[in-house]
Amino acid sequence: MKAYNETLLLNEYAQKMAKKWHTERLLSTEQLAEVVQSHAQVPYNPNVFIKIGLFLFGYICFMFGGGFVFMIMGEGGGFAFTALLYGLGVTFLLLRLIKRKQLHFAGVDNALIYGIIGATMPLIFELYDALKINEIWVGVLFCLPVLVVVVYSFGEPLVALGAFLSGMFILASILMKNPIGKALLPFALMIYAAAFFVVTRNMSQKSSTFYWKLAIYWVNTAALVLFYAAGNYFVVRELNAELNGLGSPSPEVAFAGLFWVFSILIPMLYLYGGFRWRNRTLLLLGLLGIVATILTVRYYHAMLAIEWVLILVGVVAAVSAFALIRSLKTPKFGFIYATEKDNDERFAIEMVVISQMTKNSQSAENGVEFGGGDFAGGGAEDKY
């Protein structure tokens, strides 16, 4: 069951895109007002400082409520059972609060979501102890269904990231049980990350997954980071020494040449994907990957003092930025360095979308009818 009202989320997204197009002079003030009026109902979304305050307030209320419940009930029914009942009660109250106050990641609901997850942990820990299991990854496996259910119901991005990292931990723990598994660990993690990237990318291109947009984006970005880290020479070599107790300096690893290729090639692939798909996240990660690769080379093959390396990198970055700015004054590969201006073709396309969004007959059952593209073609997933 989806805890949040998806129609409100779609309305919020429609208003956001309409305001963006208004600032780009693609919509008139009258058209903007029409869109806002047609999609007037939006979730409560305070600024970041109020969110922090509401989060702390929700956390304190959850802890005091838990203390009060345990003071009343005691541990006669068992600590884990009492905690589970309290978590179920808070879940019911949270669903009512979301419905009445029209919340969506306003801070207080995030705090209660984390608290509900925590309330289920004592029962899982007791089950873990009762089965006399000594493997930590099995306990994480017991927790994973709870995280998946919460992600499906609430679409909470941090919980989705926790589920992704839990899966990574389970896979790594199983492989580290024998020497062959340890040798294959980097490749297995790269496959794991690649699989999640493909799945989340395909999901992000479907309008039916709009509800989980933010969670999908977080996991997609984490998969990209993991894919590079698992193939980076420095990470592989130093973790190999740490896991096998080989001390410092770390010895050379098997397939060293292959990991050097990964360290250089993966950032290039990210940059290519960023240009190919107009994806800011890939461009940023590609640039950061290049920096990490340069630092990796510098760590094992120090040819210059670090001060000179920093100066050279700064000079190259400045010259590259200047060259790109001058070069992109005329369009190249779909990119241009210029202030956005009105474009008749783009204006016509956007008007088709607006005409879909401003239909008079809209109901909560039918939701908002968007046009084509990723999440209604509004440039989600950092595409532009």
Short mmCIF file of C-alpha atoms in Angstrom, two decimals:
data_model
loop_
_atom_site.label_atom_id
_atom_site.label_comp_id
_atom_site.label_asym_id
_atom_site.label_seq_id
_atom_site.Cartn_x
_atom_site.Cartn_y
_atom_site.Cartn_z
CA MET A 1 0.00 0.00 0.00
CA LYS A 2 1.29 3.47 -0.91
CA ALA A 3 1.26 5.68 2.18
CA TYR A 4 1.37 9.01 0.35
CA ASN A 5 -1.24 10.47 -1.99
CA GLU A 6 0.33 10.12 -5.41
CA THR A 7 -2.01 12.67 -6.96
CA LEU A 8 -0.64 15.33 -4.62
CA LEU A 9 2.90 14.42 -5.63
CA LEU A 10 1.99 14.71 -9.30
CA ASN A 11 0.39 18.08 -8.65
CA GLU A 12 3.52 19.27 -6.89
CA TYR A 13 5.64 18.12 -9.81
CA ALA A 14 3.32 19.85 -12.30
CA GLN A 15 3.57 23.13 -10.38
CA LYS A 16 7.34 22.82 -10.14
CA MET A 17 7.76 22.32 -13.89
CA ALA A 18 5.26 25.07 -14.70
CA LYS A 19 7.18 27.54 -12.51
CA LYS A 20 10.40 26.47 -14.19
CA TRP A 21 8.95 27.04 -17.65
CA HIS A 22 7.55 30.39 -16.49
CA THR A 23 11.03 31.55 -15.47
CA GLU A 24 12.24 30.46 -18.91
CA ARG A 25 9.42 32.54 -20.47
CA LEU A 26 7.86 29.45 -21.98
CA LEU A 27 4.64 30.11 -20.05
CA SER A 28 2.84 33.35 -19.50
CA THR A 29 1.79 34.46 -16.04
CA GLU A 30 -1.82 33.63 -16.89
CA GLN A 31 -0.89 30.12 -18.00
CA LEU A 32 1.14 29.61 -14.83
CA ALA A 33 -1.82 30.69 -12.72
CA GLU A 34 -4.03 28.26 -14.62
CA VAL A 35 -1.66 25.38 -13.97
CA VAL A 36 -1.35 26.24 -10.28
CA GLN A 37 -5.12 26.48 -9.97
CA SER A 38 -5.66 23.16 -11.76
CA HIS A 39 -3.14 21.46 -9.47
CA ALA A 40 -3.75 23.41 -6.28
CA GLN A 41 -3.58 20.50 -3.85
CA VAL A 42 0.05 19.73 -3.03
CA PRO A 43 1.74 18.03 -0.06
CA TYR A 44 3.18 20.03 2.83
CA ASN A 45 6.80 20.79 1.97
CA PRO A 46 8.54 23.18 4.42
CA ASN A 47 12.03 24.59 4.05
CA VAL A 48 15.06 22.62 5.21
CA PHE A 49 15.33 24.28 8.64
CA ILE A 50 11.72 23.54 9.49
CA LYS A 51 12.23 19.98 8.22
CA ILE A 52 15.15 19.53 10.60
CA GLY A 53 13.09 20.89 13.47
CA LEU A 54 10.15 18.63 12.63
CA PHE A 55 12.47 15.66 12.32
CA LEU A 56 13.89 16.25 15.79
CA PHE A 57 10.40 16.82 17.15
CA GLY A 58 9.17 13.55 15.59
CA TYR A 59 12.18 11.65 16.92
CA ILE A 60 11.71 12.99 20.45
CA CYS A 61 7.99 12.20 20.38
CA PHE A 62 8.70 8.67 19.18
CA MET A 63 11.25 8.05 21.94
CA PHE A 64 9.06 9.53 24.68
CA GLY A 65 6.08 7.57 23.39
CA GLY A 66 8.10 4.38 23.46
CA GLY A 67 9.23 5.05 27.00
CA PHE A 68 5.66 5.70 28.09
CA VAL A 69 4.40 2.48 26.49
CA PHE A 70 7.10 0.39 28.14
CA MET A 71 6.41 2.08 31.46
CA ILE A 72 2.73 1.13 31.19
CA MET A 73 3.09 -2.37 29.73
CA GLY A 74 6.42 -3.33 31.17
CA GLU A 75 8.18 -6.30 29.65
CA GLY A 76 5.61 -8.87 30.64
CA GLY A 77 4.88 -9.69 27.02
CA GLY A 78 8.54 -9.44 26.07
CA PHE A 79 10.56 -6.43 24.99
CA ALA A 80 10.51 -7.41 21.31
CA PHE A 81 6.75 -8.03 21.25
CA THR A 82 6.01 -4.73 23.00
CA ALA A 83 8.32 -2.86 20.62
CA LEU A 84 6.59 -4.45 17.62
CA LEU A 85 3.14 -3.48 18.93
CA TYR A 86 4.36 0.07 19.51
CA GLY A 87 5.76 0.18 15.98
CA LEU A 88 2.44 -0.99 14.53
CA GLY A 89 0.60 1.64 16.55
CA VAL A 90 2.95 4.39 15.33
CA THR A 91 2.49 3.14 11.76
CA PHE A 92 -1.28 3.56 12.08
CA LEU A 93 -0.86 7.06 13.52
CA LEU A 94 1.64 8.00 10.82
CA LEU A 95 -0.71 6.93 8.04
CA ARG A 96 -3.48 9.03 9.61
CA LEU A 97 -1.10 11.99 10.01
CA ILE A 98 0.02 11.76 6.37
CA LYS A 99 -3.57 11.68 5.17
CA ARG A 100 -4.84 14.53 7.33
CA LYS A 101 -1.82 16.87 7.08
CA GLN A 102 -0.85 15.91 3.51
CA LEU A 103 2.78 15.30 4.44
CA HIS A 104 5.54 14.12 2.16
CA PHE A 105 9.05 13.95 3.60
CA ALA A 106 8.33 16.92 5.81
CA GLY A 107 10.73 15.76 8.53
CA VAL A 108 8.35 14.41 11.13
CA ASP A 109 7.19 11.57 8.87
CA ASN A 110 10.80 10.65 8.06
CA ALA A 111 11.62 10.44 11.77
CA LEU A 112 8.63 8.21 12.44
CA ILE A 113 9.49 5.97 9.47
CA TYR A 114 12.99 5.39 10.88
CA GLY A 115 11.50 4.82 14.32
CA ILE A 116 9.08 2.21 12.97
CA ILE A 117 11.96 0.34 11.35
CA GLY A 118 13.84 0.46 14.64
CA ALA A 119 10.81 -0.91 16.50
CA THR A 120 10.90 -4.07 14.37
CA MET A 121 14.59 -4.75 15.06
CA PRO A 122 14.28 -6.28 18.59
CA LEU A 123 12.07 -9.07 17.26
CA ILE A 124 14.55 -9.76 14.46
CA PHE A 125 17.45 -9.77 16.94
CA GLU A 126 15.61 -12.23 19.20
CA LEU A 127 14.94 -14.49 16.22
CA TYR A 128 18.60 -14.23 15.27
CA ASP A 129 19.68 -15.25 18.78
CA ALA A 130 17.07 -18.02 19.06
CA LEU A 131 18.33 -19.67 15.88
CA LYS A 132 21.90 -19.45 17.26
CA ILE A 133 23.22 -17.97 14.06
CA ASN A 134 26.73 -16.60 14.14
CA GLU A 135 26.69 -15.00 10.71
CA ILE A 136 25.98 -11.26 10.74
CA TRP A 137 24.85 -11.29 7.12
CA VAL A 138 21.96 -13.60 8.05
CA GLY A 139 20.70 -11.00 10.52
CA VAL A 140 20.96 -8.35 7.81
CA LEU A 141 19.01 -10.69 5.52
CA PHE A 142 16.23 -10.87 8.14
CA CYS A 143 16.09 -7.05 8.19
CA LEU A 144 15.99 -6.71 4.41
CA PRO A 145 12.26 -7.53 3.93
CA VAL A 146 11.34 -4.79 6.42
CA LEU A 147 13.36 -2.27 4.43
CA VAL A 148 11.83 -3.38 1.13
CA VAL A 149 8.28 -3.07 2.50
CA VAL A 150 9.01 0.42 3.86
CA VAL A 151 10.51 1.50 0.53
CA TYR A 152 7.46 0.25 -1.34
CA SER A 153 5.01 1.94 1.03
CA PHE A 154 6.80 5.24 1.62
CA GLY A 155 9.41 5.54 -1.14
CA GLU A 156 11.89 6.82 1.46
CA PRO A 157 15.27 7.30 -0.30
CA LEU A 158 17.52 6.74 2.72
CA VAL A 159 15.79 3.44 3.48
CA ALA A 160 16.15 2.46 -0.19
CA LEU A 161 19.86 3.21 0.05
CA GLY A 162 20.03 1.08 3.20
CA ALA A 163 18.37 -1.82 1.39
CA PHE A 164 20.88 -1.50 -1.48
CA LEU A 165 23.85 -1.46 0.92
CA SER A 166 22.37 -4.39 2.86
CA GLY A 167 22.27 -6.46 -0.31
CA MET A 168 25.88 -5.49 -1.03
CA PHE A 169 26.92 -6.51 2.50
CA ILE A 170 25.18 -9.89 2.20
CA LEU A 171 26.86 -10.60 -1.14
CA ALA A 172 30.30 -9.56 0.13
CA SER A 173 29.93 -11.58 3.35
CA ILE A 174 29.08 -14.76 1.44
CA LEU A 175 31.98 -14.36 -0.99
CA MET A 176 34.55 -13.65 1.73
CA LYS A 177 34.09 -17.11 3.22
CA ASN A 178 36.71 -18.63 0.93
CA PRO A 179 39.81 -17.44 -0.96
CA ILE A 180 38.19 -17.79 -4.39
CA GLY A 181 35.27 -15.66 -3.27
CA LYS A 182 37.63 -12.99 -1.99
CA ALA A 183 39.41 -12.94 -5.34
CA LEU A 184 36.10 -12.58 -7.19
CA LEU A 185 34.63 -10.02 -4.78
CA PRO A 186 35.44 -6.87 -6.84
CA PHE A 187 33.95 -8.40 -9.99
CA ALA A 188 30.85 -9.60 -8.12
CA LEU A 189 30.28 -6.14 -6.65
CA MET A 190 30.68 -4.56 -10.06
CA ILE A 191 28.08 -6.96 -11.48
CA TYR A 192 25.79 -6.21 -8.53
CA ALA A 193 26.14 -2.47 -9.09
CA ALA A 194 25.68 -2.76 -12.86
CA ALA A 195 22.51 -4.82 -12.40
CA PHE A 196 21.00 -2.23 -10.05
CA PHE A 197 21.98 0.60 -12.39
CA VAL A 198 20.24 -1.05 -15.35
CA VAL A 199 17.13 -1.88 -13.30
CA THR A 200 16.81 1.57 -11.73
CA ARG A 201 17.48 3.33 -15.02
CA ASN A 202 14.73 1.34 -16.72
CA MET A 203 12.39 2.04 -13.80
CA SER A 204 13.13 5.76 -13.92
CA GLN A 205 11.95 5.90 -17.53
CA LYS A 206 8.48 4.66 -16.63
CA SER A 207 5.82 7.08 -15.46
CA SER A 208 4.30 4.30 -13.33
CA THR A 209 7.30 4.50 -10.97
CA PHE A 210 6.93 8.23 -10.30
CA TYR A 211 6.02 7.54 -6.66
CA TRP A 212 9.51 6.09 -6.02
CA LYS A 213 11.37 8.65 -8.15
CA LEU A 214 13.65 9.94 -5.40
CA ALA A 215 14.42 6.47 -4.00
CA ILE A 216 15.24 5.21 -7.50
CA TYR A 217 17.57 8.14 -8.09
CA TRP A 218 19.46 7.54 -4.83
CA VAL A 219 19.95 3.84 -5.54
CA ASN A 220 20.94 4.56 -9.14
CA THR A 221 23.61 7.01 -7.98
CA ALA A 222 24.85 4.61 -5.28
CA ALA A 223 25.16 1.86 -7.91
CA LEU A 224 27.32 4.11 -10.08
CA VAL A 225 29.58 4.97 -7.13
CA LEU A 226 29.90 1.31 -6.14
CA PHE A 227 30.67 0.25 -9.72
CA TYR A 228 33.64 2.61 -9.87
CA ALA A 229 34.84 1.94 -6.32
CA ALA A 230 34.75 -1.85 -6.82
CA GLY A 231 36.97 -1.51 -9.89
CA ASN A 232 39.31 1.18 -8.58
CA TYR A 233 42.87 -0.09 -8.17
CA PHE A 234 43.48 1.71 -4.87
CA VAL A 235 40.28 0.41 -3.27
CA VAL A 236 40.90 -3.16 -4.43
CA ARG A 237 44.54 -3.26 -3.37
CA GLU A 238 44.12 -1.64 0.04
CA LEU A 239 40.98 -3.58 0.94
CA ASN A 240 42.65 -6.81 -0.14
CA ALA A 241 45.51 -6.10 2.26
CA GLU A 242 43.09 -5.15 5.04
CA LEU A 243 40.82 -8.19 4.65
CA ASN A 244 43.72 -10.63 4.49
CA GLY A 245 45.80 -8.98 7.25
CA LEU A 246 48.75 -8.38 4.95
CA GLY A 247 49.86 -5.18 6.62
CA SER A 248 51.41 -2.09 5.08
CA PRO A 249 52.65 -1.44 2.45
CA SER A 250 49.97 -3.45 0.69
CA PRO A 251 51.21 -6.11 -1.75
CA GLU A 252 50.30 -6.18 -5.43
CA VAL A 253 46.97 -7.78 -6.30
CA ALA A 254 46.05 -10.25 -9.01
CA PHE A 255 44.71 -8.73 -12.24
CA ALA A 256 46.39 -5.43 -11.33
CA GLY A 257 46.49 -4.32 -14.96
CA LEU A 258 42.76 -4.97 -15.32
CA PHE A 259 41.95 -2.81 -12.30
CA TRP A 260 44.11 -0.01 -13.66
CA VAL A 261 42.08 -0.21 -16.87
CA PHE A 262 38.86 -0.07 -14.84
CA SER A 263 40.14 2.94 -12.89
CA ILE A 264 40.76 4.84 -16.12
CA LEU A 265 37.97 3.51 -18.33
CA ILE A 266 34.97 3.75 -15.99
CA PRO A 267 35.15 7.57 -15.53
CA MET A 268 35.42 7.87 -19.31
CA LEU A 269 32.30 5.75 -19.70
CA TYR A 270 30.47 7.92 -17.16
CA LEU A 271 31.40 11.06 -19.09
CA TYR A 272 30.30 9.47 -22.35
CA GLY A 273 26.99 8.43 -20.78
CA GLY A 274 26.54 11.91 -19.33
CA PHE A 275 26.93 13.49 -22.77
CA ARG A 276 24.96 10.77 -24.51
CA TRP A 277 21.97 10.90 -22.15
CA ARG A 278 22.32 14.54 -21.01
CA ASN A 279 22.70 13.30 -17.43
CA ARG A 280 24.26 15.64 -14.86
CA THR A 281 24.86 12.87 -12.32
CA LEU A 282 26.94 10.83 -14.77
CA LEU A 283 28.92 13.92 -15.78
CA LEU A 284 29.66 14.80 -12.16
CA LEU A 285 30.62 11.24 -11.21
CA GLY A 286 32.78 10.98 -14.30
CA LEU A 287 34.70 14.12 -13.33
CA LEU A 288 35.05 12.95 -9.72
CA GLY A 289 36.19 9.54 -11.00
CA ILE A 290 38.93 11.19 -13.06
CA VAL A 291 40.12 13.05 -9.97
CA ALA A 292 40.09 9.79 -7.95
CA THR A 293 42.05 8.03 -10.70
CA ILE A 294 44.67 10.80 -10.77
CA LEU A 295 45.03 10.53 -6.98
CA THR A 296 45.36 6.75 -7.28
CA VAL A 297 48.18 7.09 -9.81
CA ARG A 298 49.81 9.74 -7.63
CA TYR A 299 49.59 7.48 -4.56
CA TYR A 300 51.52 4.58 -6.12
CA HIS A 301 53.67 6.46 -8.64
CA ALA A 302 54.63 9.78 -7.08
CA MET A 303 56.50 11.71 -9.76
CA LEU A 304 55.89 15.21 -8.41
CA ALA A 305 55.32 16.78 -5.01
CA ILE A 306 51.67 17.03 -4.05
CA GLU A 307 51.85 20.84 -4.20
CA TRP A 308 52.88 20.75 -7.86
CA VAL A 309 50.23 18.14 -8.63
CA LEU A 310 47.52 20.38 -7.15
CA ILE A 311 48.80 23.40 -9.08
CA LEU A 312 48.88 21.46 -12.37
CA VAL A 313 45.41 20.03 -11.80
CA GLY A 314 44.06 23.51 -11.05
CA VAL A 315 45.67 24.96 -14.18
CA VAL A 316 44.33 22.13 -16.36
CA ALA A 317 40.84 22.52 -14.87
CA ALA A 318 40.83 26.29 -15.43
CA VAL A 319 42.13 26.01 -19.00
CA SER A 320 39.64 23.23 -19.77
CA ALA A 321 36.74 25.27 -18.39
CA PHE A 322 37.79 28.32 -20.42
CA ALA A 323 38.17 26.24 -23.59
CA LEU A 324 34.78 24.58 -23.10
CA ILE A 325 33.05 27.91 -22.52
CA ARG A 326 34.52 29.34 -25.73
CA SER A 327 33.91 26.16 -27.70
CA LEU A 328 30.29 25.72 -26.58
CA LYS A 329 29.24 29.21 -27.61
CA THR A 330 28.17 27.37 -30.74
CA PRO A 331 26.15 24.15 -30.23
CA LYS A 332 28.15 20.93 -30.16
CA PHE A 333 26.81 17.45 -29.40
CA GLY A 334 23.59 18.95 -28.04
CA PHE A 335 25.36 21.26 -25.56
CA ILE A 336 25.72 25.03 -25.66
CA TYR A 337 27.03 27.71 -23.30
CA ALA A 338 24.36 30.40 -23.49
CA THR A 339 21.35 31.79 -21.70
CA GLU A 340 18.25 29.84 -22.63
CA LYS A 341 16.05 31.67 -25.07
CA ASP A 342 12.57 31.05 -26.37
CA ASN A 343 12.50 28.34 -28.98
CA ASP A 344 9.41 27.93 -31.13
CA GLU A 345 9.80 24.18 -31.48
CA ARG A 346 10.41 23.65 -27.78
CA PHE A 347 7.61 26.04 -26.98
CA ALA A 348 5.20 23.99 -29.06
CA ILE A 349 6.27 20.77 -27.39
CA GLU A 350 5.89 22.22 -23.92
CA MET A 351 2.48 23.61 -24.77
CA VAL A 352 1.32 20.11 -25.64
CA VAL A 353 2.38 18.97 -22.18
CA ILE A 354 0.72 21.96 -20.53
CA SER A 355 -2.48 21.31 -22.43
CA GLN A 356 -2.47 17.83 -20.96
CA MET A 357 -1.85 19.13 -17.45
CA THR A 358 -4.51 21.82 -17.54
CA LYS A 359 -7.51 19.74 -18.45
CA ASN A 360 -10.51 20.79 -16.47
CA SER A 361 -11.73 17.28 -15.70
CA GLN A 362 -9.27 15.84 -13.23
CA SER A 363 -10.01 13.40 -10.47
CA ALA A 364 -7.97 11.66 -7.83
CA GLU A 365 -8.82 8.30 -9.41
CA ASN A 366 -7.42 9.20 -12.82
CA GLY A 367 -4.47 11.21 -11.51
CA VAL A 368 -2.62 13.68 -13.72
CA GLU A 369 -2.26 12.91 -17.40
CA PHE A 370 1.23 13.86 -18.53
CA GLY A 371 2.87 13.68 -21.91
CA GLY A 372 5.68 11.38 -22.97
CA GLY A 373 9.23 11.17 -21.72
CA ASP A 374 10.89 10.37 -18.45
CA PHE A 375 8.48 11.18 -15.65
CA ALA A 376 6.29 13.18 -18.05
CA GLY A 377 9.21 14.60 -19.98
CA GLY A 378 9.90 17.23 -17.35
CA GLY A 379 13.61 16.53 -17.04
CA ALA A 380 13.60 14.22 -14.03
CA GLU A 381 16.63 12.13 -13.09
CA ASP A 382 18.74 15.25 -13.64
CA LYS A 383 18.26 15.12 -17.41
CA TYR A 384 18.13 18.34 -19.36
#
